């Protein structure tokens, strides 16, 4: 990932350097549309001492349109709209105690439980790309930097222990009643940054890799970071 950041930063720095008139005469500045799917490897990063981060998996699909923003340079602004489903499941141990066999002796035991998350989000990715045409090839590379606006509209936590131990089996993470207080509820809107590179093969096939991190919190002391692998079709 460090290599990806170094390559992308170096490539985008050349946007300010300019090129000769003869070299620019053959530059392809035609925009494109694309449909894409993504595999998102995410993590809820908790900024609390001793707290563990929680990994999750996301699957996204969407549509983007790229516009040329410099007539004499292969620099593009790409804007998209996508739908993302995120999920995880974890196993945890809880200690319980009580009077089981008689009223005289209290017993203690451990219970294995499972907790899972289902979250649905709309997202609007905005990227600034620079397109490199590989010599004597149908391949082009497009390093980019961008921002991502995400609206989380469903986030539900499930617990298989149900009401047997005095807890709800399902929690709406946006509901203050379910979460105990308004400060514990999750936020609907996220804003984050990302950096990465795309490759375009034979004009139509797209593949990409990127890393991103949220600027705003999804929950108190919690932000989201994501590594994304994408494939798409350009037209």
mmCIF file of C-alpha atoms in Angstrom, residues 1 3-5 7-9 11-12 31-40 61-67 74 76-82 123-134 137-148 194-211 228-235:
data_model
loop_
_atom_site.group_PDB
_atom_site.id
_atom_site.type_symbol
_atom_site.label_atom_id
_atom_site.label_comp_id
_atom_site.label_asym_id
_atom_site.label_seq_id
_atom_site.Cartn_x
_atom_site.Cartn_y
_atom_site.Cartn_z
ATOM 1 C CA UNK A 1 0.000 0.000 0.000
ATOM 2 C CA UNK A 3 4.091 1.653 -2.926
ATOM 3 C CA UNK A 4 0.647 2.547 -4.258
ATOM 4 C CA UNK A 5 0.652 5.847 -2.367
ATOM 5 C CA UNK A 7 3.340 5.896 -7.234
ATOM 6 C CA UNK A 8 0.067 7.818 -7.226
ATOM 7 C CA UNK A 9 1.513 10.877 -5.501
ATOM 8 C CA UNK A 11 2.274 10.614 -10.944
ATOM 9 C CA UNK A 12 -0.192 13.296 -9.911
ATOM 10 C CA UNK A 31 -14.191 11.265 -21.377
ATOM 11 C CA UNK A 32 -15.996 8.005 -20.695
ATOM 12 C CA UNK A 33 -18.803 6.330 -18.773
ATOM 13 C CA UNK A 34 -18.291 3.220 -16.671
ATOM 14 C CA UNK A 35 -20.206 0.614 -14.702
ATOM 15 C CA UNK A 36 -18.258 -1.002 -11.874
ATOM 16 C CA UNK A 37 -18.263 -3.405 -8.945
ATOM 17 C CA UNK A 38 -15.980 -3.256 -5.907
ATOM 18 C CA UNK A 39 -14.730 -5.525 -3.168
ATOM 19 C CA UNK A 40 -14.165 -3.426 -0.047
ATOM 20 C CA UNK A 61 -21.783 -1.495 -7.510
ATOM 21 C CA UNK A 62 -22.333 1.745 -9.373
ATOM 22 C CA UNK A 63 -21.937 4.059 -12.346
ATOM 23 C CA UNK A 64 -19.437 6.854 -13.021
ATOM 24 C CA UNK A 65 -18.846 9.504 -15.681
ATOM 25 C CA UNK A 66 -15.429 11.038 -16.410
ATOM 26 C CA UNK A 67 -15.070 14.540 -17.859
ATOM 27 C CA UNK A 74 -5.312 13.982 -20.095
ATOM 28 C CA UNK A 76 -10.208 14.037 -15.823
ATOM 29 C CA UNK A 77 -12.799 14.563 -13.127
ATOM 30 C CA UNK A 78 -14.829 11.427 -12.487
ATOM 31 C CA UNK A 79 -18.125 11.537 -10.558
ATOM 32 C CA UNK A 80 -20.118 8.463 -9.630
ATOM 33 C CA UNK A 81 -23.038 7.031 -7.693
ATOM 34 C CA UNK A 82 -22.947 3.627 -6.030
ATOM 35 C CA UNK A 123 -21.962 6.724 -1.979
ATOM 36 C CA UNK A 124 -20.789 9.470 -4.309
ATOM 37 C CA UNK A 125 -17.121 9.040 -5.308
ATOM 38 C CA UNK A 126 -15.363 12.034 -6.888
ATOM 39 C CA UNK A 127 -11.880 11.475 -8.359
ATOM 40 C CA UNK A 128 -9.219 13.561 -10.074
ATOM 41 C CA UNK A 129 -7.385 11.281 -12.554
ATOM 42 C CA UNK A 130 -4.380 11.618 -14.814
ATOM 43 C CA UNK A 131 -4.293 9.238 -17.783
ATOM 44 C CA UNK A 132 -1.026 7.671 -18.984
ATOM 45 C CA UNK A 133 -1.085 5.902 -22.340
ATOM 46 C CA UNK A 134 1.434 3.052 -22.290
ATOM 47 C CA UNK A 137 0.058 -0.881 -25.951
ATOM 48 C CA UNK A 138 -3.704 -0.750 -25.466
ATOM 49 C CA UNK A 139 -3.192 -0.260 -21.730
ATOM 50 C CA UNK A 140 -3.457 3.056 -19.906
ATOM 51 C CA UNK A 141 -2.782 3.823 -16.239
ATOM 52 C CA UNK A 142 -4.794 6.404 -14.304
ATOM 53 C CA UNK A 143 -3.513 7.388 -10.837
ATOM 54 C CA UNK A 144 -6.039 9.388 -8.849
ATOM 55 C CA UNK A 145 -6.904 11.191 -5.657
ATOM 56 C CA UNK A 146 -10.455 11.763 -4.551
ATOM 57 C CA UNK A 147 -13.147 12.238 -1.949
ATOM 58 C CA UNK A 148 -16.039 9.968 -1.121
ATOM 59 C CA UNK A 194 -8.945 8.074 -1.134
ATOM 60 C CA UNK A 195 -5.913 7.569 -3.335
ATOM 61 C CA UNK A 196 -5.167 4.855 -5.877
ATOM 62 C CA UNK A 197 -4.675 3.809 -9.470
ATOM 63 C CA UNK A 198 -6.834 2.414 -12.259
ATOM 64 C CA UNK A 199 -5.780 0.474 -15.336
ATOM 65 C CA UNK A 200 -7.738 0.447 -18.589
ATOM 66 C CA UNK A 201 -7.285 -2.454 -21.011
ATOM 67 C CA UNK A 202 -8.335 -2.435 -24.683
ATOM 68 C CA UNK A 203 -10.427 0.715 -24.079
ATOM 69 C CA UNK A 204 -13.233 -1.066 -22.211
ATOM 70 C CA UNK A 205 -11.944 -3.134 -19.268
ATOM 71 C CA UNK A 206 -11.131 -1.339 -16.006
ATOM 72 C CA UNK A 207 -9.334 -2.572 -12.884
ATOM 73 C CA UNK A 208 -8.336 -0.566 -9.836
ATOM 74 C CA UNK A 209 -6.816 -0.554 -6.371
ATOM 75 C CA UNK A 210 -7.200 2.189 -3.780
ATOM 76 C CA UNK A 211 -6.916 3.052 -0.109
ATOM 77 C CA UNK A 228 -10.845 -1.320 -2.429
ATOM 78 C CA UNK A 229 -10.375 -3.642 -5.389
ATOM 79 C CA UNK A 230 -12.522 -2.738 -8.393
ATOM 80 C CA UNK A 231 -13.363 -3.965 -11.883
ATOM 81 C CA UNK A 232 -15.513 -2.214 -14.444
ATOM 82 C CA UNK A 233 -16.559 -1.691 -18.042
ATOM 83 C CA UNK A 234 -15.959 1.627 -19.793
ATOM 84 C CA UNK A 235 -18.089 2.870 -22.690
#
